[in-house]
XYZ file of C-alpha atoms in Angstrom:
570
model
C -24.877 -6.257 82.088
C -23.115 -8.445 79.453
C -19.347 -8.301 79.534
C -17.785 -7.916 76.074
C -14.654 -9.653 74.872
C -11.472 -7.798 73.995
C -11.839 -5.636 70.871
C -15.633 -5.492 71.050
C -17.633 -2.387 71.843
C -21.160 -2.328 73.224
C -22.426 -0.867 69.936
C -20.849 -3.628 67.863
C -22.350 -6.414 69.992
C -25.763 -4.903 70.321
C -26.123 -3.509 66.791
C -26.860 -0.031 68.067
C -25.409 3.268 66.936
C -21.588 3.250 67.286
C -20.471 5.202 70.317
C -17.209 6.713 68.980
C -15.886 8.216 65.775
C -13.368 5.407 65.236
C -16.207 2.889 65.502
C -18.078 4.798 62.796
C -14.944 4.825 60.650
C -14.528 1.063 61.028
C -18.144 0.528 60.066
C -17.755 2.763 56.994
C -14.327 1.428 56.044
C -15.538 -0.541 53.004
C -17.235 2.503 51.512
C -14.326 4.782 52.287
C -11.989 2.539 50.275
C -14.453 2.444 47.359
C -14.823 6.216 47.272
C -11.065 6.749 47.547
C -10.024 4.340 44.768
C -12.888 3.549 42.424
C -11.601 1.157 39.720
C -11.139 2.601 36.230
C -13.780 1.366 33.810
C -12.930 1.316 30.105
C -15.273 1.961 27.203
C -12.904 0.463 24.592
C -12.681 -3.325 24.348
C -9.477 -3.315 22.261
C -6.346 -2.055 23.993
C -4.948 0.756 21.835
C -2.138 3.249 22.104
C -2.164 6.888 21.063
C -1.013 6.111 17.522
C -3.770 3.541 17.023
C -6.351 6.087 18.111
C -4.877 8.718 15.780
C -5.045 6.233 12.902
C -8.706 5.561 13.661
C -9.571 9.264 13.836
C -7.761 10.014 10.587
C -9.452 7.109 8.822
C -12.855 8.062 10.206
C -12.432 11.647 9.014
C -11.401 10.483 5.538
C -14.151 7.886 5.092
C -17.576 9.311 4.377
C -18.981 5.774 4.416
C -17.770 5.172 7.991
C -19.291 8.422 9.165
C -22.592 7.600 7.467
C -22.643 4.173 9.116
C -21.949 5.723 12.529
C -24.720 8.288 12.048
C -27.173 5.601 10.972
C -26.427 3.341 13.955
C -26.555 6.269 16.350
C -29.888 7.455 14.973
C -31.348 3.963 15.144
C -30.210 3.189 18.679
C -29.958 6.514 20.500
C -33.628 6.816 21.478
C -33.232 4.636 24.564
C -30.015 5.657 26.287
C -28.133 8.902 26.549
C -24.819 7.077 26.217
C -25.778 4.939 23.199
C -24.111 7.363 20.797
C -20.775 6.630 22.406
C -21.712 2.946 22.625
C -22.173 2.535 18.858
C -19.182 4.731 18.013
C -17.000 2.733 20.400
C -18.196 -0.471 18.727
C -17.056 0.766 15.301
C -13.737 1.865 16.786
C -13.174 -1.551 18.349
C -14.123 -3.347 15.126
C -11.647 -1.203 13.189
C -8.791 -1.667 15.670
C -9.402 -5.421 15.899
C -8.902 -5.644 12.129
C -6.085 -3.090 11.941
C -3.821 -4.228 14.781
C -1.522 -7.160 14.026
C -2.140 -8.781 17.423
C -5.206 -7.142 18.957
C -5.487 -7.577 22.736
C -8.869 -7.362 24.448
C -9.463 -6.090 27.960
C -10.849 -8.360 30.657
C -14.603 -8.128 31.192
C -14.015 -6.841 34.724
C -12.166 -3.838 33.308
C -15.072 -2.776 31.112
C -17.690 -0.176 31.808
C -20.931 -2.172 32.218
C -22.544 -0.305 29.331
C -19.820 -1.621 26.988
C -20.111 -5.300 27.841
C -22.204 -5.860 24.713
C -19.395 -4.342 22.633
C -16.907 -6.566 24.440
C -18.966 -9.659 23.615
C -19.283 -8.676 19.945
C -15.566 -7.951 19.506
C -14.566 -11.070 21.459
C -16.745 -13.190 19.164
C -15.153 -11.562 16.127
C -11.547 -11.905 17.257
C -11.929 -15.510 18.381
C -13.428 -16.699 15.080
C -11.180 -18.477 12.527
C -12.681 -16.292 9.814
C -11.404 -13.149 11.519
C -7.867 -14.541 11.538
C -8.176 -14.894 7.758
C -9.487 -11.345 7.528
C -6.528 -9.882 9.431
C -4.139 -11.302 6.823
C -5.553 -8.701 4.453
C -6.243 -5.854 6.897
C -3.482 -5.848 9.545
C -1.501 -2.625 9.326
C -3.686 -1.272 6.493
C -6.152 1.408 7.700
C -8.082 1.431 4.436
C -8.556 -2.350 4.390
C -9.559 -2.316 8.071
C -12.157 0.384 7.377
C -13.516 -1.606 4.435
C -13.770 -4.627 6.728
C -15.896 -2.613 9.162
C -18.152 -1.488 6.326
C -18.417 -5.055 5.019
C -19.636 -6.110 8.481
C -22.196 -3.295 8.691
C -25.229 -5.520 8.088
C -24.124 -7.983 10.740
C -23.380 -5.162 13.182
C -26.915 -3.837 12.676
C -28.362 -7.285 13.360
C -26.219 -7.751 16.452
C -27.244 -4.371 17.859
C -30.905 -5.227 17.313
C -30.477 -8.697 18.834
C -28.722 -7.297 21.902
C -31.073 -4.386 22.519
C -32.402 -6.112 25.648
C -28.897 -6.877 26.853
C -27.916 -3.269 26.248
C -30.893 -2.099 28.306
C -29.753 -4.297 31.167
C -26.162 -3.098 30.725
C -27.314 0.516 30.981
C -29.223 -0.311 34.147
C -26.102 -1.953 35.571
C -24.059 1.116 34.663
C -26.478 3.435 36.416
C -26.678 1.146 39.458
C -22.901 1.084 39.654
C -22.793 4.862 39.472
C -25.392 5.041 42.258
C -23.258 2.723 44.390
C -20.179 4.840 43.804
C -22.107 8.013 44.724
C -23.405 6.288 47.856
C -19.861 5.376 48.846
C -18.857 8.996 48.385
C -21.824 10.072 50.535
C -20.607 7.807 53.370
C -17.173 9.452 53.265
C -18.735 12.905 53.254
C -21.050 12.087 56.190
C -18.169 10.693 58.222
C -16.116 13.789 57.467
C -19.033 15.943 58.562
C -19.255 14.018 61.864
C -15.523 14.511 62.429
C -15.813 18.233 61.717
C -18.655 18.630 64.218
C -16.739 16.679 66.846
C -13.723 18.892 66.250
C -15.826 21.983 66.893
C -17.259 20.694 70.174
C -14.292 18.932 71.730
C -11.201 20.227 70.007
C -10.807 23.185 72.349
C -10.704 20.838 75.373
C -7.946 18.732 73.779
C -10.048 15.542 73.776
C -9.237 12.496 71.640
C -11.544 12.940 68.678
C -11.370 9.323 67.489
C -12.381 8.013 70.876
C -15.058 10.640 71.514
C -18.714 10.028 70.716
C -20.160 12.020 67.787
C -23.396 13.904 68.151
C -26.458 11.685 67.787
C -27.499 13.524 64.616
C -24.080 13.052 63.014
C -23.947 9.389 63.981
C -27.433 8.864 62.558
C -26.463 10.575 59.300
C -23.432 8.305 58.896
C -25.562 5.261 59.706
C -28.129 6.208 57.067
C -25.515 6.743 54.342
C -23.993 3.349 55.153
C -27.388 1.685 54.827
C -28.010 3.529 51.561
C -24.627 2.398 50.260
C -25.418 -1.202 51.174
C -28.730 -0.982 49.340
C -27.055 0.579 46.274
C -24.408 -2.125 46.247
C -27.062 -4.838 46.384
C -28.971 -3.166 43.540
C -25.779 -2.850 41.473
C -24.963 -6.525 41.991
C -28.481 -7.526 41.017
C -28.382 -5.310 37.902
C -24.963 -6.685 36.898
C -26.218 -10.240 37.327
C -29.278 -9.504 35.198
C -27.147 -7.911 32.486
C -24.760 -10.878 32.500
C -27.614 -13.371 32.172
C -29.236 -11.462 29.322
C -25.915 -11.115 27.511
C -25.136 -14.806 28.024
C -28.456 -15.675 26.383
C -27.591 -13.489 23.391
C -23.979 -14.713 23.115
C -24.583 -17.731 20.806
C -26.393 -15.549 18.282
C -23.635 -12.956 18.487
C -20.978 -15.593 17.777
C -22.843 -16.885 14.725
C -23.358 -13.370 13.352
C -19.737 -12.457 14.082
C -18.386 -15.477 12.179
C -20.628 -14.699 9.226
C -19.576 -11.041 9.276
C -15.882 -11.910 9.465
C -16.193 -14.414 6.621
C -17.954 -11.872 4.405
C -15.404 -9.182 5.207
C -12.500 -11.567 4.566
C -13.944 -12.584 1.211
C -14.386 -8.960 0.211
C -10.866 -8.022 1.343
C -9.318 -10.925 -0.587
C -11.325 -10.096 -3.694
C -10.283 -6.442 -3.610
C -6.626 -7.332 -2.992
C -6.708 -9.776 -5.914
C -8.366 -7.143 -8.092
C -5.643 -4.625 -7.285
C -2.888 -7.178 -7.936
C -4.458 -8.179 -11.241
C -4.343 -4.587 -12.409
C -0.753 -4.175 -11.289
C -1.450 -1.911 -8.314
C 1.157 -2.850 -5.730
C 0.862 -2.607 -1.923
C 3.341 0.281 -1.804
C 1.308 2.305 -4.274
C -1.887 1.583 -2.350
C -0.326 2.755 0.917
C 0.585 6.096 -0.668
C -2.844 6.555 -2.219
C -5.301 8.843 -0.367
C -8.231 7.027 1.216
C -10.980 8.370 -1.034
C -8.903 7.866 -4.177
C -8.287 4.255 -3.236
C -11.975 3.766 -2.479
C -12.952 5.236 -5.872
C -10.400 3.031 -7.624
C -11.731 -0.100 -5.917
C -15.298 0.869 -6.768
C -14.364 1.461 -10.392
C -12.680 -1.914 -10.646
C -15.589 -3.702 -8.986
C -18.457 -2.137 -10.904
C -17.164 -1.576 -14.448
C -16.679 -4.229 -17.102
C -13.023 -4.281 -16.073
C -14.012 -6.542 -13.158
C -14.782 -9.327 -15.641
C -11.211 -9.195 -16.938
C -9.375 -9.252 -13.621
C -8.829 -13.014 -13.521
C -7.621 -13.103 -17.142
C -5.302 -10.136 -16.619
C -3.892 -11.700 -13.482
C -3.141 -14.967 -15.310
C -1.545 -13.069 -18.198
C 0.728 -11.098 -15.890
C 1.710 -14.216 -13.972
C 2.528 -16.059 -17.195
C 4.494 -13.139 -18.588
C 6.493 -12.801 -15.375
C 7.399 -16.472 -15.570
C 8.508 -16.166 -19.189
C 10.679 -13.153 -18.355
C 12.346 -15.172 -15.617
C 13.214 -17.893 -18.170
C 14.674 -15.466 -20.679
C 18.489 -15.202 -20.948
C 19.479 -12.345 -23.217
C 22.381 -12.650 -25.682
C 23.072 -16.268 -24.641
C 22.826 -19.724 -26.106
C 19.410 -21.254 -25.726
C 18.096 -24.824 -25.613
C 20.262 -27.549 -27.211
C 18.408 -29.227 -30.063
C 21.104 -31.255 -31.896
C 24.442 -31.070 -33.752
C 25.356 -28.853 -36.670
C 28.500 -27.800 -38.609
C 30.432 -24.584 -38.180
C 33.502 -22.947 -36.648
C 32.176 -21.533 -33.352
C 34.769 -22.858 -30.913
C 32.491 -22.143 -27.922
C 30.121 -24.854 -29.151
C 32.544 -27.556 -30.390
C 31.530 -31.035 -29.217
C 34.011 -32.970 -26.994
C 34.941 -35.553 -29.678
C 36.179 -32.770 -31.972
C 38.227 -31.241 -29.169
C 39.787 -34.663 -28.541
C 41.444 -34.430 -31.980
C 43.541 -31.550 -30.694
C 45.182 -33.975 -28.259
C 46.606 -36.066 -31.126
C 49.401 -34.349 -33.074
C 48.528 -36.262 -36.239
C 44.958 -34.894 -36.225
C 45.639 -31.273 -35.393
C 46.070 -30.361 -39.055
C 42.742 -32.029 -39.841
C 41.074 -29.993 -37.079
C 42.557 -26.785 -38.458
C 41.377 -27.607 -41.981
C 37.858 -28.385 -40.851
C 37.826 -25.191 -38.743
C 38.831 -23.144 -41.791
C 36.098 -24.784 -43.856
C 33.479 -24.318 -41.137
C 32.908 -28.068 -40.909
C 33.531 -28.688 -37.193
C 30.721 -30.513 -35.391
C 29.012 -28.048 -33.030
C 26.153 -28.205 -30.585
C 23.089 -26.717 -32.252
C 20.864 -24.610 -30.038
C 17.601 -22.805 -30.354
C 18.423 -19.446 -28.765
C 16.250 -16.454 -28.043
C 16.465 -13.429 -30.269
C 18.182 -10.358 -28.916
C 15.621 -8.097 -27.249
C 14.990 -4.527 -28.279
C 15.889 -1.327 -26.458
C 13.374 1.096 -27.916
C 9.762 1.434 -26.892
C 7.311 -1.457 -26.801
C 4.179 -0.427 -28.678
C 0.969 -2.453 -28.473
C -1.489 -1.677 -31.261
C -4.849 -3.019 -30.053
C -7.728 -3.425 -32.475
C -10.971 -2.113 -30.940
C -13.237 -2.565 -33.946
C -16.743 -3.979 -33.501
C -15.685 -7.560 -34.187
C -13.250 -7.496 -31.244
C -16.246 -7.393 -28.903
C -17.082 -10.934 -29.947
C -16.698 -13.543 -27.187
C -14.767 -16.749 -27.648
C -14.403 -19.861 -25.474
C -15.100 -19.259 -21.814
C -17.013 -16.060 -22.597
C -13.776 -14.066 -23.005
C -13.993 -11.375 -25.650
C -11.236 -10.779 -28.184
C -10.887 -7.262 -26.796
C -10.355 -8.601 -23.265
C -7.648 -11.026 -24.423
C -5.891 -8.332 -26.453
C -5.895 -5.796 -23.637
C -4.759 -8.366 -21.074
C -1.834 -9.148 -23.379
C -1.122 -5.433 -23.818
C -1.077 -4.842 -20.051
C 1.371 -7.717 -19.660
C 3.520 -6.003 -22.293
C 3.328 -2.836 -20.196
C 4.836 -4.840 -17.329
C 7.442 -6.190 -19.751
C 8.463 -2.677 -20.738
C 8.695 -1.446 -17.161
C 10.744 -4.475 -16.144
C 13.232 -3.724 -18.913
C 13.275 0.056 -18.365
C 11.637 0.719 -21.728
C 8.864 3.126 -22.695
C 5.453 1.622 -23.408
C 2.803 2.984 -25.745
C -0.721 1.616 -26.113
C -2.417 2.506 -29.400
C -6.124 1.750 -29.669
C -7.354 1.714 -33.264
C -10.286 0.759 -35.445
C -11.311 2.689 -38.550
C -8.888 5.134 -40.194
C -10.436 8.083 -38.376
C -10.388 6.462 -34.939
C -7.188 6.301 -32.932
C -6.203 6.913 -29.334
C -2.645 6.870 -27.976
C -1.653 6.214 -24.343
C 1.996 6.831 -23.448
C 3.691 5.331 -20.387
C 7.304 6.551 -20.016
C 9.830 4.180 -18.452
C 10.648 6.545 -15.608
C 8.140 6.783 -12.787
C 5.120 4.652 -11.902
C 2.370 4.125 -14.442
C -0.671 6.173 -13.480
C -3.386 3.715 -12.475
C -6.195 5.893 -13.796
C -4.472 6.113 -17.194
C -3.999 2.333 -17.278
C -7.708 1.870 -16.604
C -8.632 4.435 -19.255
C -6.498 2.507 -21.738
C -8.178 -0.758 -20.790
C -11.734 0.636 -20.791
C -11.625 2.628 -24.032
C -13.403 0.959 -26.955
C -13.638 2.812 -30.262
C -15.825 0.564 -32.418
C -16.103 0.735 -36.196
C -14.010 -0.934 -38.904
C -10.316 -1.770 -39.113
C -7.389 0.128 -40.615
C -3.740 -0.964 -40.342
C -2.061 2.073 -41.840
C -3.141 4.635 -39.238
C -1.955 2.789 -36.080
C 1.248 1.456 -37.671
C 2.153 4.890 -39.012
C 1.594 6.322 -35.528
C 3.790 3.585 -34.029
C 6.546 4.178 -36.575
C 6.411 7.908 -35.938
C 6.805 7.381 -32.190
C 9.838 5.123 -32.725
C 11.385 7.679 -35.065
C 10.773 10.415 -32.516
C 12.425 8.269 -29.858
C 15.397 7.607 -32.158
C 15.831 11.324 -32.888
C 15.549 12.296 -29.220
C 17.435 9.477 -27.485
C 19.174 7.569 -30.306
C 17.334 4.388 -29.283
C 16.678 1.801 -31.952
C 15.221 -1.690 -32.056
C 11.758 -0.988 -30.754
C 9.028 -3.633 -30.812
C 5.535 -3.270 -32.239
C 2.835 -5.830 -31.407
C -0.309 -5.902 -33.562
C -3.282 -7.448 -31.735
C -6.174 -7.824 -34.156
C -8.831 -10.160 -35.518
C -9.105 -8.710 -39.014
C -7.001 -8.410 -42.131
C -7.084 -5.282 -44.215
C -5.160 -3.917 -47.150
C -2.447 -1.269 -47.299
C -1.284 0.791 -50.268
C 1.968 0.066 -52.092
C 3.235 3.575 -51.409
C 2.584 3.204 -47.697
C 4.268 -0.205 -47.711
C 7.439 1.225 -49.277
C 7.619 3.950 -46.640
C 6.954 1.409 -43.906
C 9.764 -0.878 -45.044
C 12.175 2.076 -45.250
C 11.322 3.146 -41.690
C 11.669 -0.414 -40.460
C 15.106 -0.789 -42.015
C 16.280 2.599 -40.752
C 15.047 2.230 -37.162
C 15.623 -1.519 -36.766
C 12.271 -2.252 -35.126
C 10.466 -5.565 -35.202
C 6.772 -6.266 -35.699
C 4.983 -9.104 -33.942
C 1.437 -10.073 -34.825
C -1.291 -11.904 -32.948
C -4.406 -12.924 -34.843
C -7.019 -13.272 -32.100
C -9.806 -15.756 -32.699
C -9.298 -15.493 -36.464
C -6.733 -18.037 -37.761
C -7.238 -17.018 -41.392
C -5.667 -13.635 -40.585
C -2.414 -15.457 -39.801
C -2.280 -17.330 -43.106
C 0.842 -16.993 -45.255
C -0.787 -14.753 -47.872
C -2.397 -12.322 -45.413
C -1.438 -8.652 -45.172
C -0.678 -9.117 -41.478
C 1.789 -11.888 -42.295
C 3.531 -9.580 -44.749
C 3.805 -6.830 -42.152
C 5.038 -8.995 -39.285
C 8.385 -10.615 -38.576
C 6.705 -13.037 -36.215
C 3.030 -13.993 -36.371
C 0.869 -16.427 -34.471
C -2.848 -17.204 -34.269
C -4.742 -17.578 -30.994
C -8.002 -19.505 -31.128
C -8.545 -20.550 -27.492
C -8.956 -17.276 -25.611
C -8.791 -19.043 -22.258
C -5.164 -19.986 -22.983
C -2.791 -17.212 -21.922
C 0.217 -19.353 -22.883
C -0.627 -19.147 -26.587
C 1.516 -15.996 -26.812
C 4.108 -16.968 -24.188
C 7.037 -16.736 -26.611
C 6.339 -13.010 -27.072
C 7.572 -12.358 -23.553
C 10.828 -14.216 -24.170
C 11.793 -12.393 -27.349
C 10.454 -8.876 -26.725
């Protein structure tokens, strides 16, 4: 008989059935540890806290488009696996959170449930692409923008799910194999516990050492069989995981290409929408307060209507006007242009002041001061700005639909200028009124009080409305004068500003003209005119020239600086 070394038992050296319960426990130790502390497997690739998950749920509930996309993907891919519904929904969640979180952190592959390794690969490819970093500049912290990014990537997500169908099949097999291995480990623990219970029943009354006592042959055989089954399940799980990894590795290059393309498309769309909102004066704070569906409808309206064609022009107009406002210094001396004569001591040139230092010349200085003949710096200053409402009268007759250089219509130029004047009014705390006119029987008035934010929908209605027909000056100017008189009676504000934006010249009656001049003198308002694409309207003998205190002609409609001085004097 072979003598064993210390620590060995006959069963361990011969490979037979273990002779004692503690030998069985040592043999099953690996499976006992697995059943006692199975590692947590995550179905979400992006690490998220409770608030992130709440944000996703709220956004998902508000976005019909997201729900429709989820339903479509689930319907297309749920015929193979019972867990695919969660798989596709988790993918959308991860894509949203990757765009929404400022610094998204991904879990390690080892932490993931095998069935979600495809999701992990897709999201990893997205997050690691340079295009996705550009996308997050527009979407980070903005649930709406993040949701739009997911929707913009919908086509690519569909392609990636189709391309990884085989990898997903393998991943599902690996998931099931892993579950089988975990159940087998649990079965080993249960069989060992059963053997211990039987041993307790047979030897416990005699006070024997249970761990050192031999189990019944049937119990020992049952434990042995569960251990062998666990070993087989583990081998199958490892093989399935290896197969899934190989299949996913083969699909990875295609996923990376699709992910970069998807991120680039989403980033382009996010930048375009952000620029569109900025062009129309919709600030980030206003967007954050806007309900999801309202913001989506606004974006759709701006993208699909003819307003989209004007966004770039409007943006340039507003940028120019903002720059001109920054240059304006109210009630102050302007640019020095030479030397003139007068008695304004604040502008006396140094050589004149030097005469005061010589007693013999002081009398000469006094005499020249009295006569208004001191040499002064001459400056070209800005006119004092008004305090009443700014009223833009925009011609929307048929001829205003005519396009000029660069394909820009006269209407587009006029309304871009009017919207910049709306900004001007709000910056100065003044009311703004937009009056759209054409023939005498066609007029529409849009009022924007100084207090409170301008309603975006009303701004768009003002910009979109086109009346058509002929041109009448009397109707819109009478309406403008009446509004300024109403403002004067209610708030005692004078010195309003009226801007006529038109491409046509038309007559007015003498009686109307007398009443107009009386109102202008009484209320102290000014009238500025812009002849758009029609220089003859700005000629010295035109009716518009007679009506306006300041008139200019704009021929190149691509040039927003042609009316820059308006924003320094209004």
